[in-house]
Short mmCIF file of C-alpha atoms in Angstrom, two decimals:
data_model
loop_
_atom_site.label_atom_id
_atom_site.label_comp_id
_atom_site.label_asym_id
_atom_site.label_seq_id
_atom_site.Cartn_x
_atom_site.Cartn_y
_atom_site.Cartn_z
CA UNK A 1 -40.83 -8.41 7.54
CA UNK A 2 -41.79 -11.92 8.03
CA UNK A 3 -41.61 -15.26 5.48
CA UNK A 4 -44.80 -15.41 2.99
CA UNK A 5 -47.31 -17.87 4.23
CA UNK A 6 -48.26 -18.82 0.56
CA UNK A 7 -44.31 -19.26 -0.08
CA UNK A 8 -41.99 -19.11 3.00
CA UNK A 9 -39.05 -19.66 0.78
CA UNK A 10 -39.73 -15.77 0.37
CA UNK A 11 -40.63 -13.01 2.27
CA UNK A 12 -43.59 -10.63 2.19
CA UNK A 13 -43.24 -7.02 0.98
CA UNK A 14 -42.99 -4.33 2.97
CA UNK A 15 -46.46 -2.69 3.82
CA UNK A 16 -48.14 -0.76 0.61
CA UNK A 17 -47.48 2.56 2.25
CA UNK A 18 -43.37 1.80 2.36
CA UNK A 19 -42.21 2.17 -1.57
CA UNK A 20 -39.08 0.96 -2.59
CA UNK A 21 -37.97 4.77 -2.36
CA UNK A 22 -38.95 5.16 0.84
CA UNK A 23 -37.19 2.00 2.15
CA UNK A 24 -33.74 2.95 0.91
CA UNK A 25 -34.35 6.35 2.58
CA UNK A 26 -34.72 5.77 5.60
CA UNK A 27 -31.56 2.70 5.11
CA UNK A 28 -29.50 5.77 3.50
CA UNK A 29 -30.70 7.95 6.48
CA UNK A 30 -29.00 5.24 8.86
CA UNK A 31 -25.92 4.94 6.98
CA UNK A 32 -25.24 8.62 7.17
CA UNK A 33 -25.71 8.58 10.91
CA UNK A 34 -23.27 5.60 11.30
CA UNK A 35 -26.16 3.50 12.02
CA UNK A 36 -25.89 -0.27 11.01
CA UNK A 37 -29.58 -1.26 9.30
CA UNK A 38 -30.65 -4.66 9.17
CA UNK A 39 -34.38 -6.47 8.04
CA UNK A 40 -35.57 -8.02 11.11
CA UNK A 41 -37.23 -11.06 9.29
CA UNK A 42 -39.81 -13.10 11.21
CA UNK A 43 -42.33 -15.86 11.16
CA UNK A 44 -44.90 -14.27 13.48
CA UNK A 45 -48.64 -12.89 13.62
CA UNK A 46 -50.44 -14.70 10.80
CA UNK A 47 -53.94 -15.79 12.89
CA UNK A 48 -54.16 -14.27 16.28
CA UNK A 49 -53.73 -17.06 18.94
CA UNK A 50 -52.84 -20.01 16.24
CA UNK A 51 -48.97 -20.09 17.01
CA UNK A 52 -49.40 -23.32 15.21
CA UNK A 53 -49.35 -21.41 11.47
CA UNK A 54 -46.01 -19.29 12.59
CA UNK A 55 -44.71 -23.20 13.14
CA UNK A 56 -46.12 -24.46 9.89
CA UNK A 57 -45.07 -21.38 7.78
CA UNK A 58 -41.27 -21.61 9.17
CA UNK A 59 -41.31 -25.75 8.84
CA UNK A 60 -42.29 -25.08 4.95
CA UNK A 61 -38.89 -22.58 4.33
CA UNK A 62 -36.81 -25.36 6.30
CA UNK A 63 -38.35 -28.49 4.72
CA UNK A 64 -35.32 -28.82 2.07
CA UNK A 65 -31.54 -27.86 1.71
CA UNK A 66 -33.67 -26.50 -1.42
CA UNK A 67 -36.27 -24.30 0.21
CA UNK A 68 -33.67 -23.53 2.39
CA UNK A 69 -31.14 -21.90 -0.59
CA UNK A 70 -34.35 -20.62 -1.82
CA UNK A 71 -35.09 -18.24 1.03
CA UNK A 72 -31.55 -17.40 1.67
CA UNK A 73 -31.15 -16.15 -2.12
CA UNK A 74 -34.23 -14.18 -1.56
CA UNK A 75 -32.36 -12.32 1.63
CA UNK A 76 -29.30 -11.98 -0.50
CA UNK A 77 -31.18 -10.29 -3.33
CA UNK A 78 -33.17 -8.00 -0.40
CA UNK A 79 -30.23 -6.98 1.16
CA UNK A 80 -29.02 -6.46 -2.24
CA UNK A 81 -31.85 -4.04 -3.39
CA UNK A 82 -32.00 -2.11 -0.22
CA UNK A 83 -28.14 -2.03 0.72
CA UNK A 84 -28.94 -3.23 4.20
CA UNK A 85 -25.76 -4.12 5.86
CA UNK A 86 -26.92 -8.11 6.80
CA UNK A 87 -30.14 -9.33 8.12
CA UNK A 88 -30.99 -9.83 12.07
CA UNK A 89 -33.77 -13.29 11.81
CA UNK A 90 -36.76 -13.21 14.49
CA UNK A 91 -38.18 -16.71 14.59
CA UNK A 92 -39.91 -17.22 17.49
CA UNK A 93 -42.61 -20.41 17.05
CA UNK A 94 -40.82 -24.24 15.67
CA UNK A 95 -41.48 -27.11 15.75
CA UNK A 96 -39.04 -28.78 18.81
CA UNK A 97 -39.01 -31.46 15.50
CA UNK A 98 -37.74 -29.13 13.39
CA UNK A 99 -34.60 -28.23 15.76
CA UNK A 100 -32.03 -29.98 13.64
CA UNK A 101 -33.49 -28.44 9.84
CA UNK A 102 -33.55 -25.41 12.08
CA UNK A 103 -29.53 -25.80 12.81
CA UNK A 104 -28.82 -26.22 9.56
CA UNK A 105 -30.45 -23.04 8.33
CA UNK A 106 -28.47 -21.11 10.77
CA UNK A 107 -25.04 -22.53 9.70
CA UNK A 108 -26.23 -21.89 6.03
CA UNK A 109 -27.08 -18.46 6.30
CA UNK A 110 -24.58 -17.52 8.53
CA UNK A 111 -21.82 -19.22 5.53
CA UNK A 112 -23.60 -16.88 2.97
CA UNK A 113 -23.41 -13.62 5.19
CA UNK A 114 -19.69 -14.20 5.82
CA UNK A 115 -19.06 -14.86 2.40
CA UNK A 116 -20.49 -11.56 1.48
CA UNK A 117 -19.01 -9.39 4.49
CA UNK A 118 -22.90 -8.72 6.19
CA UNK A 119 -23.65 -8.71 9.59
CA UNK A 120 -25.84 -11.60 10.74
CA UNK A 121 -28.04 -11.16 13.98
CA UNK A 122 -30.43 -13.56 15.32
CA UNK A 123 -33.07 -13.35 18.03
CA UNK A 124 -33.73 -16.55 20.18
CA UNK A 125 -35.94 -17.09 23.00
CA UNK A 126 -34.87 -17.69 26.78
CA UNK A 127 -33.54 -21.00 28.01
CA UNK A 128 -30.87 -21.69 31.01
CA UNK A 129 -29.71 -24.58 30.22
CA UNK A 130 -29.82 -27.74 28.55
CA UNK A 131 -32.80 -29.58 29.13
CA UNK A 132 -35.77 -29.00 26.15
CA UNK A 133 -37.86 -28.36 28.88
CA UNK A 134 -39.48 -25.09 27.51
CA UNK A 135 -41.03 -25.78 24.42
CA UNK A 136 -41.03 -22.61 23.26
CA UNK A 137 -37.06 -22.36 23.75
CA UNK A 138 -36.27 -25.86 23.18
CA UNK A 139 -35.72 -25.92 19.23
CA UNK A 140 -33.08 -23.18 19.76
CA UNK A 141 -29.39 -24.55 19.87
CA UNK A 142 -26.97 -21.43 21.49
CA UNK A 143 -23.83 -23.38 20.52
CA UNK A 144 -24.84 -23.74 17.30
CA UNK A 145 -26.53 -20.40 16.58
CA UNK A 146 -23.65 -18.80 18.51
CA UNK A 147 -21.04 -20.15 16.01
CA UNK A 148 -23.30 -19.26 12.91
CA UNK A 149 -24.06 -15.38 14.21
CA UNK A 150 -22.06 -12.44 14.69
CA UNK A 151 -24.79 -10.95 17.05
CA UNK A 152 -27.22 -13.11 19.41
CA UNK A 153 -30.34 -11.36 20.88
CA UNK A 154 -31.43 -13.28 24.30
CA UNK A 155 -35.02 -12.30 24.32
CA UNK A 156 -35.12 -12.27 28.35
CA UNK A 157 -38.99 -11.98 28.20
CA UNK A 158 -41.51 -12.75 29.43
CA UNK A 159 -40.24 -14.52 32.58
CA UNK A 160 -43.92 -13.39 34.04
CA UNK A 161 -47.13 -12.32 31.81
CA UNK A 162 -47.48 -15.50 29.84
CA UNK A 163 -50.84 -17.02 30.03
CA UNK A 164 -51.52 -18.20 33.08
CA UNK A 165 -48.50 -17.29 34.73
CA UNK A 166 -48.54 -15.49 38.28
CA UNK A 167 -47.63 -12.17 39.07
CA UNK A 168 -43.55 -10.48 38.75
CA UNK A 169 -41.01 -8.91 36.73
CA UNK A 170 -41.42 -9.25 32.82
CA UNK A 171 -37.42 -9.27 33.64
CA UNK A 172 -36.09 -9.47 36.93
CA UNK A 173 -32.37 -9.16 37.44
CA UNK A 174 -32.08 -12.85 38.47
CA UNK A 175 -33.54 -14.65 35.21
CA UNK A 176 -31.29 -11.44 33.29
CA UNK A 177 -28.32 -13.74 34.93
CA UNK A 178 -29.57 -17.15 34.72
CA UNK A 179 -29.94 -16.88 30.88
CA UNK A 180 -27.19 -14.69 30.21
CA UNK A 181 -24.99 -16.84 32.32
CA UNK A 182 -26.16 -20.24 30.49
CA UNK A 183 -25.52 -18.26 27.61
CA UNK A 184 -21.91 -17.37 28.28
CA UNK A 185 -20.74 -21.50 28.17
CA UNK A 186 -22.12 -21.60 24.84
CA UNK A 187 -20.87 -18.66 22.69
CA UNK A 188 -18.26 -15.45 23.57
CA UNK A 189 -20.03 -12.85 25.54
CA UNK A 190 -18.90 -10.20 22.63
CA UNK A 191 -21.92 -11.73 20.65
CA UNK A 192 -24.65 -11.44 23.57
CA UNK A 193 -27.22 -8.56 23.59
CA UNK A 194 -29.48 -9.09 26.50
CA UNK A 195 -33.01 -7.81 25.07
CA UNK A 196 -35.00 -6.65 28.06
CA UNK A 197 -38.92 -5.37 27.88
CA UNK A 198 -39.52 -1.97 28.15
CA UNK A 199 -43.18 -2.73 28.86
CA UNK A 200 -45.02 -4.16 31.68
CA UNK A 201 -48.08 -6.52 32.53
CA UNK A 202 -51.08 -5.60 34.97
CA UNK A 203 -52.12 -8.98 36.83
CA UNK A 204 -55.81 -9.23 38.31
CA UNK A 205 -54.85 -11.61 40.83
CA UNK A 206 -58.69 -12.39 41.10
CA UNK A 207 -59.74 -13.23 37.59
CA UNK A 208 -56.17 -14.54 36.87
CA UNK A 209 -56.06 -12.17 34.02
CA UNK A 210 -52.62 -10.40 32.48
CA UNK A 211 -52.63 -6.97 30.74
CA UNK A 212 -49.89 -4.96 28.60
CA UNK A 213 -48.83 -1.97 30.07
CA UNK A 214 -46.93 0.81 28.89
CA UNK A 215 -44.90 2.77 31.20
CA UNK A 216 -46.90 5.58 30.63
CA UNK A 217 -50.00 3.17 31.20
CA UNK A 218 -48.68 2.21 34.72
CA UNK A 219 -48.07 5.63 35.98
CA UNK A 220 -51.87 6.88 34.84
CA UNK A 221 -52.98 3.55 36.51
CA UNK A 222 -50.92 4.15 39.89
CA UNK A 223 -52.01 7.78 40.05
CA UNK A 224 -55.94 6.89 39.24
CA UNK A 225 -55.87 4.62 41.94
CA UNK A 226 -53.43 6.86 44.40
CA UNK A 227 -51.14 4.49 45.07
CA UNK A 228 -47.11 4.65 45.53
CA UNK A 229 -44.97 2.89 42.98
CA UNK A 230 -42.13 0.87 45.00
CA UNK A 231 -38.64 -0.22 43.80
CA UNK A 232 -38.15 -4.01 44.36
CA UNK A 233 -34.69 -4.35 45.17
CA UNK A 234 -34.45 -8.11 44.61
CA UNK A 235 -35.64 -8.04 41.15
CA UNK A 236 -34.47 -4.53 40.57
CA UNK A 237 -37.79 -3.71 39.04
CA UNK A 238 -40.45 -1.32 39.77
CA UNK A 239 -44.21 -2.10 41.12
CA UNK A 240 -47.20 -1.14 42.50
CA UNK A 241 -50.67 -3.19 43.79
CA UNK A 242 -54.29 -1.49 43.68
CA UNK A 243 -58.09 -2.45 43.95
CA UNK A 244 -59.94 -1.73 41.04
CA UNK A 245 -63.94 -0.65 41.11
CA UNK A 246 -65.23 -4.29 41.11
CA UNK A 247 -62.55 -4.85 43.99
CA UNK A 248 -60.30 -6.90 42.40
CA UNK A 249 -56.93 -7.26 43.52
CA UNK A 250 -53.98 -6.04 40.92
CA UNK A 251 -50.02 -6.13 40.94
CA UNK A 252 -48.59 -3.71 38.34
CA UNK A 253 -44.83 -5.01 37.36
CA UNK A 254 -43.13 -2.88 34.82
CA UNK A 255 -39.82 -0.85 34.06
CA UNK A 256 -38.37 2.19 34.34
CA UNK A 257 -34.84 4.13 34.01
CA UNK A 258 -33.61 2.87 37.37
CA UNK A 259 -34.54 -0.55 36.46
CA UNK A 260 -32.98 -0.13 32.77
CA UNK A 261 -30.12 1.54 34.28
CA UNK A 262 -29.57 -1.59 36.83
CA UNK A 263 -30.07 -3.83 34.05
CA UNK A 264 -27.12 -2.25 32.36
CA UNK A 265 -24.81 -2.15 35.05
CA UNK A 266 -25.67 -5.84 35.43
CA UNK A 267 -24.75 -6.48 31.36
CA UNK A 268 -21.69 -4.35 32.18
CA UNK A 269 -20.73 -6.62 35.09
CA UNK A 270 -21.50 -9.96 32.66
CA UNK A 271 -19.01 -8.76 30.59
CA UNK A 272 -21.59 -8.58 27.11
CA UNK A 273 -22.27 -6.47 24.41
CA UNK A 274 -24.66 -4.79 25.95
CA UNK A 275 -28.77 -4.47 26.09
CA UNK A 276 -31.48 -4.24 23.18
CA UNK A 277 -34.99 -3.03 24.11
CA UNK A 278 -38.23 -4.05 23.05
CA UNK A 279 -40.31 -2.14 22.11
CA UNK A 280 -39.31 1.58 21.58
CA UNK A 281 -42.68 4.28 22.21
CA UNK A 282 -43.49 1.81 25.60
CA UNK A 283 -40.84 3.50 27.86
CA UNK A 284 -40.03 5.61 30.48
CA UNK A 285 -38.92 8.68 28.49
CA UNK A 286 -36.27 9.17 31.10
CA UNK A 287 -34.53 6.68 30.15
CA UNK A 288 -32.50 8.40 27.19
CA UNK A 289 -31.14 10.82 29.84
CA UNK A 290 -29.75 7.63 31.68
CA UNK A 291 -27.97 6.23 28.46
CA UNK A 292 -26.73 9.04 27.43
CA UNK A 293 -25.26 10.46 30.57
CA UNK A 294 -23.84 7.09 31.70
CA UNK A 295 -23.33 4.87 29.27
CA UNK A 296 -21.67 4.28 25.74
CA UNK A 297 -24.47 3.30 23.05
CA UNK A 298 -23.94 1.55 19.91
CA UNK A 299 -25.93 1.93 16.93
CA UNK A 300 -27.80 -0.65 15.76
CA UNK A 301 -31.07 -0.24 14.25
CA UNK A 302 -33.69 -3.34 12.90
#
């Protein structure tokens, strides 16, 4: 779900083909299974490329203490309808302006959850420390969203595949510990989830060009091309480098269950709640087998 552009102190519906009755369904199939279901609300995807609406749309809900209350009634009466059991917020593009009005929705919600006995999760992009030097991290406050949340989501990607950026590890095990790590002075590691990409990115290193790749995407790719897919043991992450037809010149960077499995270990070793994954039908199918065989999985589902 994401805030309505028209009126961001509200959200938008659920799509046409999700009725009401579906909805609490599949939240009453959850609760059966001991699963803990939660909106994931977010301020993303309005115009294709124009990150500046996502900023505009989430400036308009925190404009106010009013528009503010506004928004956070109209969570209250959607957790309400659907009996989810809190809300888990996704905002990803603000204004570095806006950091403060940001702050203060954070402590505000996170009163009105606590008041009412819901879980409140938030999602915040990577930063290691605290200089605002990433603009798209820099609004973010972990002190401040750490005291307001019961749950906070590090999204550890993309440390490579951004526009522009060279080739690697969407998340190698190094940035996993730089961010966790600046995380850990700011809030207890009981609240961190360390959300790592199940996905990958194709670089042409002659055109300069990055690609999404599934898991399933990379193997095809390494076996059309007949190449051998190598572990990196420094950034604990698999890999591979071909020549396409036109004889460009590719690195393939992507994970896998050994690399989720290391990534675990590593959150085990941190000492945090654990990993989230983003985004489920991209991985390695073998990675189930891993969790389940050696490790102990809690339910959470957004």
């Amino acid at each position: 779900m994401r805030l309505n552009r028209s009126d961001p102190t509200r959200v938008e519906n659920f799509p046409a083909t999700f009725s009401e009755a579906y909805m609490k369904e599949i939240v009453n199939f959850g609760h059966r299974h001991n699963v803990k279901m939660l909106p994931t609300v977010h301020n993303l995807l309005y115009e294709r490329g124009n990150q500046h609406v996502n900023k505009d749309v989430v400036r308009g809900m925190l404009a106010t203490p009013e528009t503010r209350r506004a928004f956070i009634q109209s969570m209250v009466q959607l957790i309400q309808q659907y009996e989810f059991d809190g809300v888990n917020m996704d905002f990803e593009d603000v204004y570095y302006e806006d950091r403060e009005k940001l702050n203060d929705f954070y402590r505000e919600l996170g009163r009105e959850m606590r008041s009412r006995g819901w879980f409140f999760s938030v999602d915040t992009p990577s930063r290691t420390s605290d200089q605002p030097t990433n603009p798209f991290s820099a609004p973010f406050n972990y002190a401040v969203i750490g005291e307001a949340a019961d749950q906070v989501v590090l999204m550890l990607y993309n440390e490579h595949g951004w526009p522009g950026s060279g080739p690697g590890p969407v998340v190698s095990s190094g940035w996993m510990g730089s961010v966790v790590n600046y995380a850990l002075t700011k809030m207890p590691a009981s609240k961190i989830l360390a959300a790592v990409s199940v996905f990958g990115f194709d670089f042409n290193l002659t055109t300069g060009r990055n690609t999404y790749v599934t898991y399933s995407m990379a193997m095809d790719r390494a076996k059309q091309y007949g190449v051998k897919v190598v572990f990196d043991e420094k950034t604990q992450t698999p890999m591979f480098s071909y020549t396409d037809a036109e004889g460009n010149q590719h690195e393939v960077w992507f994970e896998n269950a050994d690399s989720i499995r290391a990534k675990m270990q590593q959150a085990h070793r941190l000492g945090i709640r654990g990993l989230a994954l983003w985004r489920l039908g991209m991985e390695d199918p073998a990675i189930w087998q891993v969790l389940q065989n050696e490790f102990v999985i809690s339910k959470l589902v957004d």
